[in-house]
Structure formats: structure tokens, C-alpha cells
Tab-separated table of C-alpha atoms in Angstrom:
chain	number	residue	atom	x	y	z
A	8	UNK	CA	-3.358	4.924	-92.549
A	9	UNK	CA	-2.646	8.694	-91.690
A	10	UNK	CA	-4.030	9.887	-88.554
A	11	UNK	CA	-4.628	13.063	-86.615
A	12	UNK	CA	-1.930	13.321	-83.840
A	13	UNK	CA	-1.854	15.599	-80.917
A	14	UNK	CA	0.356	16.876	-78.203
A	15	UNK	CA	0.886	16.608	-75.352
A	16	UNK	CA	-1.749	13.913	-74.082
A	17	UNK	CA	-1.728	15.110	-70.702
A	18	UNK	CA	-1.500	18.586	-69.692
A	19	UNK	CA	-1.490	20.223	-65.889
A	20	UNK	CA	-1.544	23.792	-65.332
A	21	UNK	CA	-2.104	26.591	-62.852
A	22	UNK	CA	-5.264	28.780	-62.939
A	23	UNK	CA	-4.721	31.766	-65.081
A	24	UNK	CA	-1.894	30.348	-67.141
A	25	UNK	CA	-1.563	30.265	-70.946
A	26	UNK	CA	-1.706	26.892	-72.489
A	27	UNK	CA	-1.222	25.641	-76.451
A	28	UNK	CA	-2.526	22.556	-77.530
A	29	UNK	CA	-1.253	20.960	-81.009
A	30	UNK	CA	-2.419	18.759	-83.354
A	31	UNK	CA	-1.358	18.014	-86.069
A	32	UNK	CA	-4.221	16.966	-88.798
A	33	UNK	CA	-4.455	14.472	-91.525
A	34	UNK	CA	-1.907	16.304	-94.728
A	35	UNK	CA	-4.402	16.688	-97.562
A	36	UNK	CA	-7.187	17.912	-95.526
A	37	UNK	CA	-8.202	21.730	-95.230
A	38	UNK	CA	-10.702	21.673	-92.497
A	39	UNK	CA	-9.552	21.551	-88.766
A	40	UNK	CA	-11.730	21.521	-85.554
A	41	UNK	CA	-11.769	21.685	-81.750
A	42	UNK	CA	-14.056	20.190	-79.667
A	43	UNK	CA	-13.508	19.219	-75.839
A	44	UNK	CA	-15.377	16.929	-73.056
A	45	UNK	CA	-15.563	17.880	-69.885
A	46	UNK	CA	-15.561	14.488	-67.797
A	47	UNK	CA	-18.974	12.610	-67.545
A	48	UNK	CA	-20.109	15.191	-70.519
A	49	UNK	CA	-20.956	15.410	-73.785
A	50	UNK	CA	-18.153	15.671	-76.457
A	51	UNK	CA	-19.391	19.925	-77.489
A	52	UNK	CA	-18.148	21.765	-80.664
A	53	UNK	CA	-15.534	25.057	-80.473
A	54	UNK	CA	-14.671	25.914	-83.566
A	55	UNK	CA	-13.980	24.896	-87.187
A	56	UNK	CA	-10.913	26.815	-89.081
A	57	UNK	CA	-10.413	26.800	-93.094
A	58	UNK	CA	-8.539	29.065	-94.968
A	59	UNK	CA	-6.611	30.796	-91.898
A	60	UNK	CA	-9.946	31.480	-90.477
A	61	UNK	CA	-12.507	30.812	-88.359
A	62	UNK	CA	-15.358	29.674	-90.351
A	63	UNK	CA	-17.800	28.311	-87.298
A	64	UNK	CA	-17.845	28.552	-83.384
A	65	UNK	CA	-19.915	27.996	-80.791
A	66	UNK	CA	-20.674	29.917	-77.835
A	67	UNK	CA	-18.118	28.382	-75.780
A	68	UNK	CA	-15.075	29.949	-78.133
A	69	UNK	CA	-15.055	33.136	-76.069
A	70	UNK	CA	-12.206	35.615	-76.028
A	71	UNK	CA	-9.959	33.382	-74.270
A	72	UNK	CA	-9.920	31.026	-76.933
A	73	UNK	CA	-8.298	31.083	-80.283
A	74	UNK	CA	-7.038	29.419	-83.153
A	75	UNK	CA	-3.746	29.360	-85.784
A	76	UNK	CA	-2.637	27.460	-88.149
A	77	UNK	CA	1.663	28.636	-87.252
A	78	UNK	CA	2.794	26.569	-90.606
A	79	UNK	CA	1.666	24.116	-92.696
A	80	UNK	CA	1.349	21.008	-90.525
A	81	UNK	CA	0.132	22.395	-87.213
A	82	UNK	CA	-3.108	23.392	-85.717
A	83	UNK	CA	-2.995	24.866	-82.683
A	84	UNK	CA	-5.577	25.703	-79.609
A	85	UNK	CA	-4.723	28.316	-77.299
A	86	UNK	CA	-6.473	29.568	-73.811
A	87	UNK	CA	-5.093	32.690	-72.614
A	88	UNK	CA	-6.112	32.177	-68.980
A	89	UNK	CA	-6.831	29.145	-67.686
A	90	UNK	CA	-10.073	28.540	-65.535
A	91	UNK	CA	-10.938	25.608	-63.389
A	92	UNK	CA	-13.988	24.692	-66.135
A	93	UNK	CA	-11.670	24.840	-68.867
A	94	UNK	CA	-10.386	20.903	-67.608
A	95	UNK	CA	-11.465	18.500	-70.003
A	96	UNK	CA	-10.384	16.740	-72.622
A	97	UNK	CA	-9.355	18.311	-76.127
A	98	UNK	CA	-10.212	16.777	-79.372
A	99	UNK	CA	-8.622	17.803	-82.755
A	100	UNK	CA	-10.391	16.554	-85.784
A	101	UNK	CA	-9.575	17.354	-89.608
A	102	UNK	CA	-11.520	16.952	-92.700
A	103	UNK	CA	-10.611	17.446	-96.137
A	104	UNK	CA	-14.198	19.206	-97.479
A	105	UNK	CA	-16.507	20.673	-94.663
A	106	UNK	CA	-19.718	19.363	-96.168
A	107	UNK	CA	-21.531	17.399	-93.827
A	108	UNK	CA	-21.321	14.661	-95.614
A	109	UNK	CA	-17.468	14.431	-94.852
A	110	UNK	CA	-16.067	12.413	-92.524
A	111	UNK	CA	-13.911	14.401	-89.433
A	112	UNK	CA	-10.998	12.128	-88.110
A	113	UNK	CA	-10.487	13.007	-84.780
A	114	UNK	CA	-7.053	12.760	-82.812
A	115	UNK	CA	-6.423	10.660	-79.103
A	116	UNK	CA	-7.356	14.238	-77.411
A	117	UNK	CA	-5.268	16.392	-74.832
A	118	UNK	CA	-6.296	16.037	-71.502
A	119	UNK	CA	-6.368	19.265	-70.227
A	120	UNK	CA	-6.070	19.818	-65.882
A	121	UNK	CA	-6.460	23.012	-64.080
A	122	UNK	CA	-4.899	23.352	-61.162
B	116	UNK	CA	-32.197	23.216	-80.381
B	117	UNK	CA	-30.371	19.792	-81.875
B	118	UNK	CA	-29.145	17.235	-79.386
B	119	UNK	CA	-28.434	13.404	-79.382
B	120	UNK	CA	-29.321	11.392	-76.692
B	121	UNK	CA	-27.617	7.970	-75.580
B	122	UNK	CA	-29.670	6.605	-72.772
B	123	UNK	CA	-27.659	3.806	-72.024
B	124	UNK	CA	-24.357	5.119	-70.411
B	125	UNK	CA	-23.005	1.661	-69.930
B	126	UNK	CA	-23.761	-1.670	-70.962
B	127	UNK	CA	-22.545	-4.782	-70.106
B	128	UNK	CA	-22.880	-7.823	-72.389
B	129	UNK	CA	-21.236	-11.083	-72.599
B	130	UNK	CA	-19.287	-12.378	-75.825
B	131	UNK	CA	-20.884	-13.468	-78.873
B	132	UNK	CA	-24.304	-11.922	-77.499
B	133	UNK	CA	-25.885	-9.276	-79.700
B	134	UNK	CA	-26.053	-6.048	-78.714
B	135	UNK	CA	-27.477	-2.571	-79.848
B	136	UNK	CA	-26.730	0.673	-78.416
B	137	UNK	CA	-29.667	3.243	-78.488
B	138	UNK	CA	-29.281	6.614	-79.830
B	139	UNK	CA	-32.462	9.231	-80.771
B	140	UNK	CA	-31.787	12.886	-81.777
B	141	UNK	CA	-34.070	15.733	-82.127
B	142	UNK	CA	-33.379	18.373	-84.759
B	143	UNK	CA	-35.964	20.434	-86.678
B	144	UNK	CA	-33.800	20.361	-89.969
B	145	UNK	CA	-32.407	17.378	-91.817
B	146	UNK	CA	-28.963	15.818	-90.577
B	147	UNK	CA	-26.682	13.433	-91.003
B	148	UNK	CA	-25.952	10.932	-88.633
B	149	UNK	CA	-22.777	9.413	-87.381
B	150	UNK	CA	-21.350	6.507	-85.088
B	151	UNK	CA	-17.623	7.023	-83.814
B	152	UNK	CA	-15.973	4.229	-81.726
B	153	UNK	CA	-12.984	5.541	-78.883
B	154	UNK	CA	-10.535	2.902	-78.102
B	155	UNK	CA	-9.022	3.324	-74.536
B	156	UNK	CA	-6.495	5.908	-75.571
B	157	UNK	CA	-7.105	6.568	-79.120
B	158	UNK	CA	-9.007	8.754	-81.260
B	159	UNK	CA	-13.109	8.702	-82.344
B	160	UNK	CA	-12.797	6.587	-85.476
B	161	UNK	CA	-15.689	6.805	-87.694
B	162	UNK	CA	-17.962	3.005	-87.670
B	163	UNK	CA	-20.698	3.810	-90.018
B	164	UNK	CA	-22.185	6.971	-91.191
B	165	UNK	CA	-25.707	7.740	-92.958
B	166	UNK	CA	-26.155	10.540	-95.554
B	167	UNK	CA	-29.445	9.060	-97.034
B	168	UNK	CA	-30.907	6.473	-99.301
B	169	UNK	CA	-31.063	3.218	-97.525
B	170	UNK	CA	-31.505	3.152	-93.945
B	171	UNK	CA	-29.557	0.456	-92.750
B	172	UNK	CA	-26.117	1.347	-93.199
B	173	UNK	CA	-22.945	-0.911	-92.784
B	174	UNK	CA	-20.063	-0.057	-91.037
B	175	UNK	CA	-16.789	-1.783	-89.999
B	176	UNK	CA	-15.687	-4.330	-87.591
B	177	UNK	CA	-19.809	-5.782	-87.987
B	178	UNK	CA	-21.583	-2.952	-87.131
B	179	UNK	CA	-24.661	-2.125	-88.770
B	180	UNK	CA	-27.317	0.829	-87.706
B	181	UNK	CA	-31.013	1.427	-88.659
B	182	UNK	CA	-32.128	5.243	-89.227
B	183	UNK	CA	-35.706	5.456	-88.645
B	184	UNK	CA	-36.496	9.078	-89.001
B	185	UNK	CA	-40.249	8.510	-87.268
B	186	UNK	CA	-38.654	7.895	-84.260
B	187	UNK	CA	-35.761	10.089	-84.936
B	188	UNK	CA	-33.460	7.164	-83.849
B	189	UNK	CA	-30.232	6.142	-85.320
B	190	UNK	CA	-29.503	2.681	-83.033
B	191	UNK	CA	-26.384	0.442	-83.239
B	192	UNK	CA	-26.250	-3.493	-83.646
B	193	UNK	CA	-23.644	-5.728	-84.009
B	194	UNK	CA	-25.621	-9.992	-83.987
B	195	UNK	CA	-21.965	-11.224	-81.726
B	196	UNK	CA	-19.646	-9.007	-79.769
B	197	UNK	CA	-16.146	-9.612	-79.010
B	198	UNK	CA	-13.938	-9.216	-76.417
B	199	UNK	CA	-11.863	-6.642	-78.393
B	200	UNK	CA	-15.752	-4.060	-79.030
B	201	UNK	CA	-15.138	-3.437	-75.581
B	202	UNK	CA	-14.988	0.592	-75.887
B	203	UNK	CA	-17.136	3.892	-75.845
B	204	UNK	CA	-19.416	4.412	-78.472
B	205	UNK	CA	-20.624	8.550	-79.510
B	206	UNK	CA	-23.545	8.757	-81.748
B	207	UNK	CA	-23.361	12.054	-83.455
B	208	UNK	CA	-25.075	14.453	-86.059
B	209	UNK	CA	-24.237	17.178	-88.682
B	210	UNK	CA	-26.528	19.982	-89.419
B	211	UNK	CA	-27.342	20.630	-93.027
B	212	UNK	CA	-25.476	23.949	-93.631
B	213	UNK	CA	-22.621	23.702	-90.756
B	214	UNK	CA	-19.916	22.369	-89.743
B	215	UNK	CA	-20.213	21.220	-86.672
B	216	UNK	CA	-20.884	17.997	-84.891
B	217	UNK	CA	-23.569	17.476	-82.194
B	218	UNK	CA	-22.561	14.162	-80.109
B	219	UNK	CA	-24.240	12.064	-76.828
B	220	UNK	CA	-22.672	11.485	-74.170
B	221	UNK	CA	-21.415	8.141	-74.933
B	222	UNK	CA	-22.211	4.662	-73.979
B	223	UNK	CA	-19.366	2.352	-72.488
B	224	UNK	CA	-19.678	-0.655	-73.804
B	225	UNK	CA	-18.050	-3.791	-71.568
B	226	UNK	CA	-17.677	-6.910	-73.218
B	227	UNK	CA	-17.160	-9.883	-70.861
B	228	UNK	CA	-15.600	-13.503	-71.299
């Protein structure tokens, strides 16, 4: 059964450093989407991409966030400078219509430490 | 503002009991509504999902779940857990007209021998 994958599943960094994280979604489906949980939190919505853009974000997907899709197999998530709230873990998910009647398969997640 | 709440954070339960994992949401439009299951180190995968029509909806592995929209609840039953349930269940909702997901906090879900 195809699945969303992501990389790498565990990521340490230093305060103010650049990360990527990369998933890579389901092939036939045109919707991708972020979403992170901060430990002992609830799993909260960033953004949701179609169509090389951003079609929905929340108010967490501030400046330091954004979103490509580099080619046609990867998704990627990057934070420009890392803060210490920004550790949690990183969910990809992918749909192939964005009604919301479609399911979103999610990926394992990226946990994400700042140092 | 939309939320889901999961009261139960974890619950213990021995095998072949029943069990049902609460989950009530609060939205002033209609939603869908959505159980994901997270395997220690794997993905959400979808259980069971309600759109509309009847309200108790099927899922895999034995899962079933009752939407009762008077008490804005969306609960989880299985009649006999296994060993092999033992996970963390999100309850979660879609908005009509976005994209997004709105999900609990989860409820750990130990199954003992």
C-alpha cells in the first residue's frame, strides 16, 4: 500500500539554524500538508499546499516558515531560524482532492529538537 | 472557535474487554469527523471516518464509532481489544470549506495480558 514517507525521523539542531524537513507524499495525490505536535499537545495545522501554492495556513506559519514542492516527488518544510518552541514533532500528510471528505495519509513524522 | 476534546489521556484495559474512547467537539458549522490510530513509530492511519448518513460508522481492525450530533460527540468502541490496539488514538474534524484538520490531544490506549 503506498505510504507517505519522511526524512529524517530525528532531527537536532542549534537555535537559530536553518532546517528542511522532507516528505515525500503518496504519487497520485495533489494535496500536501504540515502539521506538528509539540510534546504532551495537540497535533495543530500549518499549512496545506496545491498547485505550487499555499492554499491554507494557520497562524502558526509565520515568516519563518515555508513551503516547496523542489520536483515532483518531494515536499519540503523549511524554518529559517530555529527557536526553542519550534521542537516538536512534524507530520506530513497528502491527499489526492482537498474536500473534506478526503482522507489525508499522514507520514511517521520528523522529530524536530532545538538545541 | 472549533476544537476536539479527548478527556481520557490514557486508558488502561485488559484483553478482550470492551473499550470506548471519548471524543466531543464543538464547532458552530457542520464537520466531518475522523478517528486516526498512531502505531509506536508509524504514521496516523485513518480507522473510520463519518461524512453523514448513518451514524454509526465502521472502521477497520473492529472499530466502530457513534456520531451523536446532540451531544456533539463522536466516541470510539471496539466489544474485545487485543494486545496488538495497544496505541494512541486522535479524534479529529474537518471544517466544511477548508482544509485543515482540527485534532485532540490523543488518548494512549494500553492493552494488558
Amino acid at each position: 500500500e503506498p505510504e507517505v514517507t519522511q526524512t529524517p525521523s530525528h532531527q537536532v539542531t542549534q537555535m537559530g539554524q536553518e532546517v528542511i524537513l522532507r516528505c515525500v507524499p503518496i504519487s497520485n495525490h495533489l494535496y500536501f500538508y504540515w502539521y506538528r505536535q509539540i510534546l504532551g499537545q495537540k497535533v495543530e495545522f500549518l499549512v496545506s499546499f496545491y498547485n505550487n501554492e499555499i492554499s491554507e495556513k494557520s497562524e502558526i506559519f509565520d515568516d519563518q516558515f515555508s513551503v516547496e514542492r523542489p520536483d515532483g516527488s518531494n515536499f519540503t518544510l523549511k524554518i529559517r531560524s530555529t527557536k526553542l518552541e519550534d521542537s516538536a514533532m512534524y507530520f506530513c500528510a497528502s491527499s489526492y482532492s482537498p474536500t473534506n471528505a478526503d482522507t489525508q495519509y499522514f507520514g511517521p513524522g520528523t522529530r524536530l529538537t532545538v538545541l | 472557535a472549533q476544537s476536539v476534546t479527548q478527556l481520557d489521556s490514557q486508558v488502561p484495559v485488559f484483553e478482550e474487554a470492551p473499550v470506548e474512547l471519548r471524543c466531543n467537539y464543538s464547532s458552530s458549522v457542520s464537520v466531518y469527523l475522523f478517528w486516526y490510530v498512531q502505531y509506536p513509530n508509524q504514521g496516523l492511519q485513518l480507522l473510520l471516518k463519518y461524512l453523514s448518513g448513518s451514524t454509526l460508522v465502521k472502521g477497520i481492525n473492529g472499530f466502530e464509532a457513534e456520531f451523536n450530533k446532540s451531544q456533539t460527540s463522536f466516541h470510539l468502541r471496539k466489544p474485545s481489544v487485543h494486545i496488538s490496539d495497544t496505541a494512541e488514538y486522535f479524534c479529529a474534524v474537518s471544517l466544511y470549506g477548508t482544509y485543515k484538520y482540527i485534532f485532540g490531544t490523543g488518548t494512549r490506549l494500553k492493552v494488558l495480558a
